[in-house]
């Protein structure tokens, strides 16, 4: 066993020392795999960023209520009587003056031109003036809160960075004419930062809507038992036809469609590029072996076995692949981690601003793909070298 290990070490050292003499062909493997890993990590980090943005939206102690059968806010209609009835349901946290901590909201879309691009849908959320009490992660970072009964808007930081004309004092067409932007808010980078918030009663009047879209409430008891009890009280009330979800669960479900699409695209592109990188690795390793045929034959003639030859070639291919994966991952992290974009959420038909997230899990996937390409790219040339008859190898030119 020790003899085999020594042979592997000797052959591997000889193989690695010869890399500088064939640097150009070795770089084919490194650059090819770096490209595969870089593109794959960039696309997967896009999906990871989008998922993280929606998954971070909401709090476990808050619940969102939609009309029974509705899949999202855009398709939900809650009548005034139903919304008012929710106020009387036990289990909603109260303010110091005895008011339930809940929001009756209207969810609409408006078209705004992206910076340097075309018009796209942006969410307009008609909400109550005490929204900052219910969504306590939100804070005004510029300007002030909108005043009830006025056509005033506060815009999310993410929307402001992606769309034209959303600076303080500007006018934006929300419904039935221009509305004045009076403030900018942040919510910790979640999906609400891609929205415009206005006074709900004013928006209902301008859009000629009497119904609400959603009801959001803070639970008095956010434990599983407390949530279940509150949900049972709502779903068994004959006056209501509402479904209840915790906020994080609802928003996480809104990321499924686009995340699956981006992941599918990332893996498809990676497979296509990996095939090219694999052929490059095969050609490079076959070429490397052809220049070392006599050397390999000599080693075999003096007693070296076929296994050390195979393992040494695999080690070389894996090290080149690993170098390529580290370069590709580093480039993807440098250029894309934290890069902010907005894209159309195919489940809500609105733009969501988010940042790419090059996570350890995404990087590990890139490394695994690189190692797999390197292993396959080195395996077949290694087997060919090990099976080459010694006499034929020694006669090679």
mmCIF file of C-alpha atoms in Angstrom:
data_model
loop_
_atom_site.group_PDB
_atom_site.id
_atom_site.type_symbol
_atom_site.label_atom_id
_atom_site.label_comp_id
_atom_site.label_asym_id
_atom_site.label_seq_id
_atom_site.Cartn_x
_atom_site.Cartn_y
_atom_site.Cartn_z
ATOM 1 C CA UNK A 1 0.000 0.000 0.000
ATOM 2 C CA UNK A 2 2.834 2.379 0.940
ATOM 3 C CA UNK A 3 4.525 1.599 -2.379
ATOM 4 C CA UNK A 4 1.402 2.583 -4.323
ATOM 5 C CA UNK A 5 1.100 5.833 -2.389
ATOM 6 C CA UNK A 6 4.741 6.640 -3.100
ATOM 7 C CA UNK A 7 4.233 5.894 -6.792
ATOM 8 C CA UNK A 8 1.162 8.148 -6.892
ATOM 9 C CA UNK A 9 3.144 10.933 -5.193
ATOM 10 C CA UNK A 10 6.097 10.586 -7.550
ATOM 11 C CA UNK A 11 4.035 10.470 -10.741
ATOM 12 C CA UNK A 12 1.747 13.316 -9.595
ATOM 13 C CA UNK A 13 4.720 15.532 -8.727
ATOM 14 C CA UNK A 14 6.271 14.848 -12.127
ATOM 15 C CA UNK A 15 2.971 15.627 -13.839
ATOM 16 C CA UNK A 16 2.407 18.879 -11.971
ATOM 17 C CA UNK A 17 5.986 20.071 -12.563
ATOM 18 C CA UNK A 18 5.413 19.747 -16.290
ATOM 19 C CA UNK A 19 2.366 22.064 -16.318
ATOM 20 C CA UNK A 20 4.412 25.265 -16.932
ATOM 21 C CA UNK A 21 5.817 23.736 -20.112
ATOM 22 C CA UNK A 22 2.290 23.277 -21.437
ATOM 23 C CA UNK A 23 0.688 26.288 -19.786
ATOM 24 C CA UNK A 24 -1.333 27.312 -22.849
ATOM 25 C CA UNK A 25 -3.196 23.996 -23.119
ATOM 26 C CA UNK A 26 -3.707 23.833 -19.334
ATOM 27 C CA UNK A 27 -5.312 27.277 -19.383
ATOM 28 C CA UNK A 28 -7.961 25.898 -21.767
ATOM 29 C CA UNK A 29 -9.316 23.836 -18.878
ATOM 30 C CA UNK A 30 -8.978 26.626 -16.315
ATOM 31 C CA UNK A 31 -10.645 29.322 -18.440
ATOM 32 C CA UNK A 32 -13.386 27.018 -19.727
ATOM 33 C CA UNK A 33 -14.383 25.912 -16.240
ATOM 34 C CA UNK A 34 -14.078 29.457 -14.890
ATOM 35 C CA UNK A 35 -16.635 30.521 -17.503
ATOM 36 C CA UNK A 36 -19.028 27.716 -16.563
ATOM 37 C CA UNK A 37 -18.787 28.437 -12.853
ATOM 38 C CA UNK A 38 -18.966 32.208 -13.272
ATOM 39 C CA UNK A 39 -22.138 32.152 -15.378
ATOM 40 C CA UNK A 40 -23.775 29.476 -13.253
ATOM 41 C CA UNK A 41 -23.021 31.249 -9.964
ATOM 42 C CA UNK A 42 -24.251 34.580 -11.368
ATOM 43 C CA UNK A 43 -27.599 33.131 -12.467
ATOM 44 C CA UNK A 44 -28.131 31.101 -9.302
ATOM 45 C CA UNK A 45 -27.234 34.126 -7.168
ATOM 46 C CA UNK A 46 -29.963 36.034 -8.979
ATOM 47 C CA UNK A 47 -32.526 33.392 -7.955
ATOM 48 C CA UNK A 48 -31.109 33.307 -4.420
ATOM 49 C CA UNK A 49 -31.397 37.093 -4.138
ATOM 50 C CA UNK A 50 -34.955 37.132 -5.393
ATOM 51 C CA UNK A 51 -35.973 34.336 -3.005
ATOM 52 C CA UNK A 52 -34.271 36.073 -0.084
ATOM 53 C CA UNK A 53 -36.018 39.373 -0.828
ATOM 54 C CA UNK A 54 -39.470 37.818 -0.758
ATOM 55 C CA UNK A 55 -38.679 35.410 2.073
ATOM 56 C CA UNK A 56 -37.532 38.333 4.248
ATOM 57 C CA UNK A 57 -40.810 40.171 3.673
ATOM 58 C CA UNK A 58 -43.248 40.067 6.539
ATOM 59 C CA UNK A 59 -43.082 39.030 10.169
ATOM 60 C CA UNK A 60 -44.191 35.793 11.808
ATOM 61 C CA UNK A 61 -46.465 37.713 14.190
ATOM 62 C CA UNK A 62 -48.391 39.226 11.279
ATOM 63 C CA UNK A 63 -51.014 37.518 9.158
ATOM 64 C CA UNK A 64 -52.355 38.440 5.742
ATOM 65 C CA UNK A 65 -55.948 37.719 4.786
ATOM 66 C CA UNK A 66 -57.159 37.267 1.214
ATOM 67 C CA UNK A 67 -60.500 36.374 -0.275
ATOM 68 C CA UNK A 68 -61.143 32.632 -0.188
ATOM 69 C CA UNK A 69 -59.734 31.045 -3.354
ATOM 70 C CA UNK A 70 -57.497 34.008 -4.264
ATOM 71 C CA UNK A 71 -53.843 33.152 -4.915
ATOM 72 C CA UNK A 72 -52.414 36.646 -4.483
ATOM 73 C CA UNK A 73 -53.302 40.225 -3.612
ATOM 74 C CA UNK A 74 -53.994 41.195 -7.212
ATOM 75 C CA UNK A 75 -56.853 38.710 -7.456
ATOM 76 C CA UNK A 76 -58.350 39.289 -4.005
ATOM 77 C CA UNK A 77 -61.505 41.281 -3.253
ATOM 78 C CA UNK A 78 -62.649 41.825 0.340
ATOM 79 C CA UNK A 79 -65.875 43.751 0.825
ATOM 80 C CA UNK A 80 -66.140 46.534 3.363
ATOM 81 C CA UNK A 81 -68.457 44.561 5.625
ATOM 82 C CA UNK A 82 -65.982 41.672 5.699
ATOM 83 C CA UNK A 83 -63.052 43.955 6.500
ATOM 84 C CA UNK A 84 -64.978 45.692 9.263
ATOM 85 C CA UNK A 85 -65.993 42.321 10.727
ATOM 86 C CA UNK A 86 -62.342 41.291 11.068
ATOM 87 C CA UNK A 87 -61.877 44.124 13.581
ATOM 88 C CA UNK A 88 -64.138 42.271 15.996
ATOM 89 C CA UNK A 89 -62.344 38.925 15.755
ATOM 90 C CA UNK A 90 -60.451 38.057 18.934
ATOM 91 C CA UNK A 91 -56.710 37.526 18.715
ATOM 92 C CA UNK A 92 -55.608 40.800 17.065
ATOM 93 C CA UNK A 93 -53.136 42.858 19.080
ATOM 94 C CA UNK A 94 -54.471 46.205 20.324
ATOM 95 C CA UNK A 95 -52.851 49.631 20.448
ATOM 96 C CA UNK A 96 -52.591 51.564 23.707
ATOM 97 C CA UNK A 97 -55.895 53.314 22.931
ATOM 98 C CA UNK A 98 -57.698 50.032 22.168
ATOM 99 C CA UNK A 99 -57.576 50.001 18.363
ATOM 100 C CA UNK A 100 -56.767 46.728 16.591
ATOM 101 C CA UNK A 101 -53.316 46.711 14.957
ATOM 102 C CA UNK A 102 -54.488 45.933 11.431
ATOM 103 C CA UNK A 103 -54.458 47.390 7.942
ATOM 104 C CA UNK A 104 -57.231 47.417 5.360
ATOM 105 C CA UNK A 105 -55.370 47.765 2.066
ATOM 106 C CA UNK A 106 -55.917 48.171 -1.660
ATOM 107 C CA UNK A 107 -53.365 46.681 -4.078
ATOM 108 C CA UNK A 108 -53.131 48.154 -7.592
ATOM 109 C CA UNK A 109 -50.592 48.376 -10.394
ATOM 110 C CA UNK A 110 -49.433 51.477 -12.239
ATOM 111 C CA UNK A 111 -46.970 51.857 -15.107
ATOM 112 C CA UNK A 112 -43.725 53.769 -14.558
ATOM 113 C CA UNK A 113 -40.715 53.998 -16.877
ATOM 114 C CA UNK A 114 -37.618 52.156 -15.702
ATOM 115 C CA UNK A 115 -34.370 54.121 -15.656
ATOM 116 C CA UNK A 116 -32.991 53.838 -19.172
ATOM 117 C CA UNK A 117 -35.745 51.424 -20.172
ATOM 118 C CA UNK A 118 -39.434 51.029 -20.914
ATOM 119 C CA UNK A 119 -42.573 51.277 -18.836
ATOM 120 C CA UNK A 120 -43.257 48.520 -16.329
ATOM 121 C CA UNK A 121 -45.793 47.684 -13.631
ATOM 122 C CA UNK A 122 -45.148 48.960 -10.104
ATOM 123 C CA UNK A 123 -47.272 48.143 -7.051
ATOM 124 C CA UNK A 124 -49.341 50.943 -5.551
ATOM 125 C CA UNK A 125 -50.457 49.998 -2.049
ATOM 126 C CA UNK A 126 -53.295 51.984 -0.567
ATOM 127 C CA UNK A 127 -52.815 51.649 3.170
ATOM 128 C CA UNK A 128 -53.731 53.274 6.459
ATOM 129 C CA UNK A 129 -51.766 56.211 7.931
ATOM 130 C CA UNK A 130 -50.684 54.056 10.905
ATOM 131 C CA UNK A 131 -48.968 51.558 8.566
ATOM 132 C CA UNK A 132 -45.651 52.244 10.310
ATOM 133 C CA UNK A 133 -47.106 50.907 13.548
ATOM 134 C CA UNK A 134 -48.200 47.645 11.964
ATOM 135 C CA UNK A 135 -45.137 47.264 9.714
ATOM 136 C CA UNK A 136 -42.669 48.457 12.308
ATOM 137 C CA UNK A 137 -39.685 47.469 10.119
ATOM 138 C CA UNK A 138 -40.586 50.352 7.787
ATOM 139 C CA UNK A 139 -39.113 53.792 8.390
ATOM 140 C CA UNK A 140 -39.139 57.089 6.544
ATOM 141 C CA UNK A 141 -35.596 57.950 5.427
ATOM 142 C CA UNK A 142 -36.401 61.076 3.388
ATOM 143 C CA UNK A 143 -39.276 63.522 3.581
ATOM 144 C CA UNK A 144 -42.357 62.627 5.595
ATOM 145 C CA UNK A 145 -45.383 60.339 5.782
ATOM 146 C CA UNK A 146 -48.332 60.956 3.473
ATOM 147 C CA UNK A 147 -51.297 62.799 4.992
ATOM 148 C CA UNK A 148 -54.748 61.175 5.043
ATOM 149 C CA UNK A 149 -57.165 62.481 2.434
ATOM 150 C CA UNK A 150 -54.444 63.859 0.151
ATOM 151 C CA UNK A 151 -52.899 62.667 -3.105
ATOM 152 C CA UNK A 152 -49.489 62.117 -1.589
ATOM 153 C CA UNK A 153 -47.105 59.198 -2.083
ATOM 154 C CA UNK A 154 -44.183 57.691 -0.239
ATOM 155 C CA UNK A 155 -41.937 55.512 -2.407
ATOM 156 C CA UNK A 156 -39.787 52.543 -1.500
ATOM 157 C CA UNK A 157 -36.019 52.883 -1.742
ATOM 158 C CA UNK A 158 -35.865 49.984 -4.228
ATOM 159 C CA UNK A 159 -38.482 51.511 -6.523
ATOM 160 C CA UNK A 160 -36.742 54.872 -6.421
ATOM 161 C CA UNK A 161 -33.440 53.325 -7.508
ATOM 162 C CA UNK A 162 -34.959 51.485 -10.472
ATOM 163 C CA UNK A 163 -37.585 53.865 -11.891
ATOM 164 C CA UNK A 164 -37.540 57.371 -13.285
ATOM 165 C CA UNK A 165 -39.241 60.373 -11.725
ATOM 166 C CA UNK A 166 -39.545 59.096 -8.148
ATOM 167 C CA UNK A 167 -37.571 61.851 -6.420
ATOM 168 C CA UNK A 168 -39.056 63.937 -3.601
ATOM 169 C CA UNK A 169 -41.377 66.627 -4.882
ATOM 170 C CA UNK A 170 -41.976 64.916 -8.209
ATOM 171 C CA UNK A 171 -45.418 63.933 -9.431
ATOM 172 C CA UNK A 172 -46.282 60.349 -10.333
ATOM 173 C CA UNK A 173 -49.430 59.131 -12.095
ATOM 174 C CA UNK A 174 -51.026 56.728 -9.622
ATOM 175 C CA UNK A 175 -54.697 57.023 -10.482
ATOM 176 C CA UNK A 176 -56.775 59.810 -12.025
ATOM 177 C CA UNK A 177 -53.913 62.307 -12.383
ATOM 178 C CA UNK A 178 -50.664 63.156 -10.634
ATOM 179 C CA UNK A 179 -49.798 62.391 -7.009
ATOM 180 C CA UNK A 180 -46.991 64.207 -5.173
ATOM 181 C CA UNK A 181 -44.046 62.258 -3.734
ATOM 182 C CA UNK A 182 -43.498 63.432 -0.155
ATOM 183 C CA UNK A 183 -41.336 60.683 1.340
ATOM 184 C CA UNK A 184 -39.019 57.723 0.803
ATOM 185 C CA UNK A 185 -39.139 54.628 3.025
ATOM 186 C CA UNK A 186 -37.048 51.538 3.714
ATOM 187 C CA UNK A 187 -38.170 48.130 4.959
ATOM 188 C CA UNK A 188 -34.864 46.318 5.301
ATOM 189 C CA UNK A 189 -34.537 45.403 1.625
ATOM 190 C CA UNK A 190 -37.724 43.332 1.343
ATOM 191 C CA UNK A 191 -40.270 43.392 -1.467
ATOM 192 C CA UNK A 192 -42.211 46.337 0.009
ATOM 193 C CA UNK A 193 -39.310 48.600 -0.982
ATOM 194 C CA UNK A 194 -40.415 48.106 -4.599
ATOM 195 C CA UNK A 195 -43.827 49.663 -3.877
ATOM 196 C CA UNK A 196 -45.514 53.057 -3.684
ATOM 197 C CA UNK A 197 -47.640 53.674 -0.571
ATOM 198 C CA UNK A 198 -50.581 56.069 -0.549
ATOM 199 C CA UNK A 199 -53.612 56.791 1.597
ATOM 200 C CA UNK A 200 -56.045 53.938 1.081
ATOM 201 C CA UNK A 201 -59.262 55.961 1.298
ATOM 202 C CA UNK A 202 -57.948 58.480 -1.237
ATOM 203 C CA UNK A 203 -56.873 55.691 -3.597
ATOM 204 C CA UNK A 204 -60.275 54.024 -3.311
ATOM 205 C CA UNK A 205 -61.948 57.302 -4.253
ATOM 206 C CA UNK A 206 -59.593 57.936 -7.193
ATOM 207 C CA UNK A 207 -59.907 54.376 -8.536
ATOM 208 C CA UNK A 208 -63.654 54.191 -7.771
ATOM 209 C CA UNK A 209 -63.261 51.083 -5.639
ATOM 210 C CA UNK A 210 -65.298 50.319 -2.560
ATOM 211 C CA UNK A 211 -63.706 46.972 -1.696
ATOM 212 C CA UNK A 212 -60.372 46.192 -0.106
ATOM 213 C CA UNK A 213 -57.771 43.809 -1.429
ATOM 214 C CA UNK A 214 -56.156 42.458 1.725
ATOM 215 C CA UNK A 215 -56.290 42.701 5.475
ATOM 216 C CA UNK A 216 -53.046 42.537 7.470
ATOM 217 C CA UNK A 217 -53.080 42.162 11.242
ATOM 218 C CA UNK A 218 -50.644 41.710 14.129
ATOM 219 C CA UNK A 219 -51.463 38.675 16.264
ATOM 220 C CA UNK A 220 -51.728 38.944 20.014
ATOM 221 C CA UNK A 221 -50.383 35.390 20.287
ATOM 222 C CA UNK A 222 -48.004 34.531 17.413
ATOM 223 C CA UNK A 223 -47.343 30.967 18.579
ATOM 224 C CA UNK A 224 -48.513 28.062 16.380
ATOM 225 C CA UNK A 225 -51.449 27.497 18.724
ATOM 226 C CA UNK A 226 -52.350 31.198 18.703
ATOM 227 C CA UNK A 227 -52.182 31.370 14.901
ATOM 228 C CA UNK A 228 -54.318 28.242 14.525
ATOM 229 C CA UNK A 229 -56.928 29.557 16.951
ATOM 230 C CA UNK A 230 -57.124 32.899 15.116
ATOM 231 C CA UNK A 231 -57.332 31.172 11.740
ATOM 232 C CA UNK A 232 -60.124 28.888 12.980
ATOM 233 C CA UNK A 233 -62.129 31.837 14.277
ATOM 234 C CA UNK A 234 -61.926 33.529 10.860
ATOM 235 C CA UNK A 235 -62.591 30.512 8.668
ATOM 236 C CA UNK A 236 -65.576 29.373 10.753
ATOM 237 C CA UNK A 237 -67.230 32.802 10.797
ATOM 238 C CA UNK A 238 -70.196 32.615 8.358
ATOM 239 C CA UNK A 239 -69.894 36.330 7.581
ATOM 240 C CA UNK A 240 -66.401 35.903 6.169
ATOM 241 C CA UNK A 241 -64.920 34.087 3.213
ATOM 242 C CA UNK A 242 -61.247 34.653 3.956
ATOM 243 C CA UNK A 243 -58.055 32.618 3.931
ATOM 244 C CA UNK A 244 -55.319 33.345 6.437
ATOM 245 C CA UNK A 245 -51.550 32.968 6.068
ATOM 246 C CA UNK A 246 -48.574 34.122 8.029
ATOM 247 C CA UNK A 247 -46.915 36.953 6.097
ATOM 248 C CA UNK A 248 -43.553 35.197 5.512
ATOM 249 C CA UNK A 249 -45.318 32.105 4.151
ATOM 250 C CA UNK A 250 -47.396 34.161 1.741
ATOM 251 C CA UNK A 251 -44.504 36.207 0.339
ATOM 252 C CA UNK A 252 -42.203 33.199 0.094
ATOM 253 C CA UNK A 253 -44.830 31.471 -2.048
ATOM 254 C CA UNK A 254 -44.764 34.460 -4.441
ATOM 255 C CA UNK A 255 -41.112 33.714 -5.326
ATOM 256 C CA UNK A 256 -41.594 30.105 -6.451
ATOM 257 C CA UNK A 257 -42.431 30.667 -10.123
ATOM 258 C CA UNK A 258 -39.640 33.094 -11.011
ATOM 259 C CA UNK A 259 -37.056 31.286 -8.867
ATOM 260 C CA UNK A 260 -37.779 28.007 -10.627
ATOM 261 C CA UNK A 261 -37.481 29.722 -14.002
ATOM 262 C CA UNK A 262 -34.146 31.392 -13.146
ATOM 263 C CA UNK A 263 -32.737 28.197 -11.634
ATOM 264 C CA UNK A 264 -33.832 26.222 -14.684
ATOM 265 C CA UNK A 265 -32.211 28.783 -16.960
ATOM 266 C CA UNK A 266 -29.028 28.730 -14.893
ATOM 267 C CA UNK A 267 -28.691 24.962 -14.995
ATOM 268 C CA UNK A 268 -29.527 24.826 -18.712
ATOM 269 C CA UNK A 269 -26.865 27.382 -19.587
ATOM 270 C CA UNK A 270 -24.411 25.649 -17.243
ATOM 271 C CA UNK A 271 -25.004 22.265 -18.905
ATOM 272 C CA UNK A 272 -24.426 23.709 -22.378
ATOM 273 C CA UNK A 273 -21.237 25.469 -21.285
ATOM 274 C CA UNK A 274 -20.120 22.440 -19.261
ATOM 275 C CA UNK A 275 -20.281 20.247 -22.355
ATOM 276 C CA UNK A 276 -17.932 22.637 -24.140
ATOM 277 C CA UNK A 277 -15.617 22.797 -21.119
ATOM 278 C CA UNK A 278 -15.646 18.998 -20.860
ATOM 279 C CA UNK A 279 -14.524 18.580 -24.460
ATOM 280 C CA UNK A 280 -11.848 21.186 -23.852
ATOM 281 C CA UNK A 281 -10.642 19.265 -20.806
ATOM 282 C CA UNK A 282 -10.651 15.973 -22.728
ATOM 283 C CA UNK A 283 -8.635 17.444 -25.609
ATOM 284 C CA UNK A 284 -6.172 19.081 -23.236
ATOM 285 C CA UNK A 285 -5.597 15.952 -21.170
ATOM 286 C CA UNK A 286 -5.294 13.728 -24.259
ATOM 287 C CA UNK A 287 -2.753 16.195 -25.664
ATOM 288 C CA UNK A 288 -0.857 16.234 -22.382
ATOM 289 C CA UNK A 289 -0.695 12.463 -22.325
ATOM 290 C CA UNK A 290 0.428 12.251 -25.957
ATOM 291 C CA UNK A 291 3.453 14.437 -25.154
ATOM 292 C CA UNK A 292 4.299 12.234 -22.177
ATOM 293 C CA UNK A 293 3.736 8.813 -23.751
ATOM 294 C CA UNK A 294 7.399 7.806 -23.589
ATOM 295 C CA UNK A 295 7.620 9.066 -20.024
ATOM 296 C CA UNK A 296 4.575 7.039 -18.998
ATOM 297 C CA UNK A 297 5.912 3.969 -20.822
ATOM 298 C CA UNK A 298 9.249 4.305 -19.022
ATOM 299 C CA UNK A 299 7.523 4.518 -15.653
ATOM 300 C CA UNK A 300 5.507 1.426 -16.459
ATOM 301 C CA UNK A 301 8.654 -0.416 -17.612
ATOM 302 C CA UNK A 302 10.484 0.210 -14.319
ATOM 303 C CA UNK A 303 7.607 -1.107 -12.243
ATOM 304 C CA UNK A 304 5.064 1.668 -11.797
ATOM 305 C CA UNK A 305 1.499 0.348 -11.918
ATOM 306 C CA UNK A 306 -1.425 1.610 -13.979
ATOM 307 C CA UNK A 307 -3.346 2.909 -10.941
ATOM 308 C CA UNK A 308 -0.759 5.576 -9.997
ATOM 309 C CA UNK A 309 -0.782 6.819 -13.602
ATOM 310 C CA UNK A 310 -4.585 7.083 -13.620
ATOM 311 C CA UNK A 311 -4.738 8.813 -10.235
ATOM 312 C CA UNK A 312 -1.960 11.281 -11.080
ATOM 313 C CA UNK A 313 -3.710 12.371 -14.266
ATOM 314 C CA UNK A 314 -7.007 12.746 -12.384
ATOM 315 C CA UNK A 315 -5.262 14.820 -9.715
ATOM 316 C CA UNK A 316 -3.898 17.147 -12.400
ATOM 317 C CA UNK A 317 -7.306 17.513 -14.067
ATOM 318 C CA UNK A 318 -9.057 18.109 -10.731
ATOM 319 C CA UNK A 319 -6.531 20.735 -9.641
ATOM 320 C CA UNK A 320 -6.913 22.602 -12.932
ATOM 321 C CA UNK A 321 -10.709 22.379 -12.577
ATOM 322 C CA UNK A 322 -10.546 23.601 -8.992
ATOM 323 C CA UNK A 323 -8.384 26.562 -10.058
ATOM 324 C CA UNK A 324 -10.953 27.403 -12.745
ATOM 325 C CA UNK A 325 -13.833 27.133 -10.265
ATOM 326 C CA UNK A 326 -12.127 29.468 -7.787
ATOM 327 C CA UNK A 327 -11.464 32.052 -10.511
ATOM 328 C CA UNK A 328 -15.053 31.839 -11.816
ATOM 329 C CA UNK A 329 -16.529 32.027 -8.318
ATOM 330 C CA UNK A 330 -14.328 34.987 -7.381
ATOM 331 C CA UNK A 331 -15.306 36.902 -10.525
ATOM 332 C CA UNK A 332 -19.011 36.184 -9.958
ATOM 333 C CA UNK A 333 -18.761 37.329 -6.337
ATOM 334 C CA UNK A 334 -16.844 40.492 -7.246
ATOM 335 C CA UNK A 335 -19.146 41.576 -10.072
ATOM 336 C CA UNK A 336 -22.554 40.331 -8.922
ATOM 337 C CA UNK A 337 -22.810 39.968 -5.140
ATOM 338 C CA UNK A 338 -25.026 42.827 -3.936
ATOM 339 C CA UNK A 339 -25.748 44.038 -7.486
ATOM 340 C CA UNK A 340 -29.282 45.464 -7.455
ATOM 341 C CA UNK A 341 -31.745 44.923 -10.288
ATOM 342 C CA UNK A 342 -35.490 44.743 -10.716
ATOM 343 C CA UNK A 343 -37.396 42.111 -12.602
ATOM 344 C CA UNK A 344 -40.979 41.215 -13.390
ATOM 345 C CA UNK A 345 -42.425 38.769 -10.882
ATOM 346 C CA UNK A 346 -44.450 36.455 -13.120
ATOM 347 C CA UNK A 347 -46.794 35.616 -10.239
ATOM 348 C CA UNK A 348 -47.744 39.199 -9.350
ATOM 349 C CA UNK A 349 -47.097 40.912 -12.745
ATOM 350 C CA UNK A 350 -45.167 43.678 -10.993
ATOM 351 C CA UNK A 351 -41.530 44.719 -10.745
ATOM 352 C CA UNK A 352 -39.556 43.621 -7.691
ATOM 353 C CA UNK A 353 -36.176 45.167 -6.872
ATOM 354 C CA UNK A 354 -33.642 42.817 -5.284
ATOM 355 C CA UNK A 355 -29.906 42.254 -4.896
ATOM 356 C CA UNK A 356 -27.925 39.276 -6.200
ATOM 357 C CA UNK A 357 -26.758 37.004 -3.355
ATOM 358 C CA UNK A 358 -23.653 34.901 -3.978
ATOM 359 C CA UNK A 359 -24.168 32.541 -1.042
ATOM 360 C CA UNK A 360 -21.872 29.718 0.153
ATOM 361 C CA UNK A 361 -24.438 27.201 -1.126
ATOM 362 C CA UNK A 362 -24.341 28.747 -4.611
ATOM 363 C CA UNK A 363 -20.525 28.789 -4.603
ATOM 364 C CA UNK A 364 -20.447 25.160 -3.510
ATOM 365 C CA UNK A 365 -22.670 24.177 -6.436
ATOM 366 C CA UNK A 366 -20.224 25.864 -8.802
ATOM 367 C CA UNK A 367 -17.267 24.007 -7.274
ATOM 368 C CA UNK A 368 -19.102 20.671 -7.470
ATOM 369 C CA UNK A 369 -19.835 21.206 -11.168
ATOM 370 C CA UNK A 370 -16.197 22.134 -11.798
ATOM 371 C CA UNK A 371 -14.918 19.038 -10.006
ATOM 372 C CA UNK A 372 -17.331 16.847 -11.984
ATOM 373 C CA UNK A 373 -16.124 18.344 -15.286
ATOM 374 C CA UNK A 374 -12.495 17.921 -14.240
ATOM 375 C CA UNK A 375 -13.043 14.325 -13.170
ATOM 376 C CA UNK A 376 -14.754 13.320 -16.409
ATOM 377 C CA UNK A 377 -12.270 15.314 -18.465
ATOM 378 C CA UNK A 378 -9.343 13.477 -16.874
ATOM 379 C CA UNK A 379 -10.832 10.002 -16.418
ATOM 380 C CA UNK A 380 -10.919 8.772 -20.013
ATOM 381 C CA UNK A 381 -7.449 10.097 -20.972
ATOM 382 C CA UNK A 382 -6.101 8.569 -17.749
ATOM 383 C CA UNK A 383 -7.595 5.161 -18.529
ATOM 384 C CA UNK A 384 -6.164 5.304 -22.053
ATOM 385 C CA UNK A 385 -2.691 6.099 -20.691
ATOM 386 C CA UNK A 386 -2.864 3.261 -18.175
ATOM 387 C CA UNK A 387 -3.958 0.727 -20.808
ATOM 388 C CA UNK A 388 -1.321 1.719 -23.371
ATOM 389 C CA UNK A 389 1.079 -1.234 -23.930
ATOM 390 C CA UNK A 390 4.541 -0.518 -22.558
ATOM 391 C CA UNK A 391 6.344 -1.464 -25.800
ATOM 392 C CA UNK A 392 4.078 0.790 -27.853
ATOM 393 C CA UNK A 393 4.560 3.696 -25.429
ATOM 394 C CA UNK A 394 8.359 3.347 -25.543
ATOM 395 C CA UNK A 395 8.363 3.401 -29.371
ATOM 396 C CA UNK A 396 6.215 6.594 -29.482
ATOM 397 C CA UNK A 397 7.758 9.712 -31.023
#
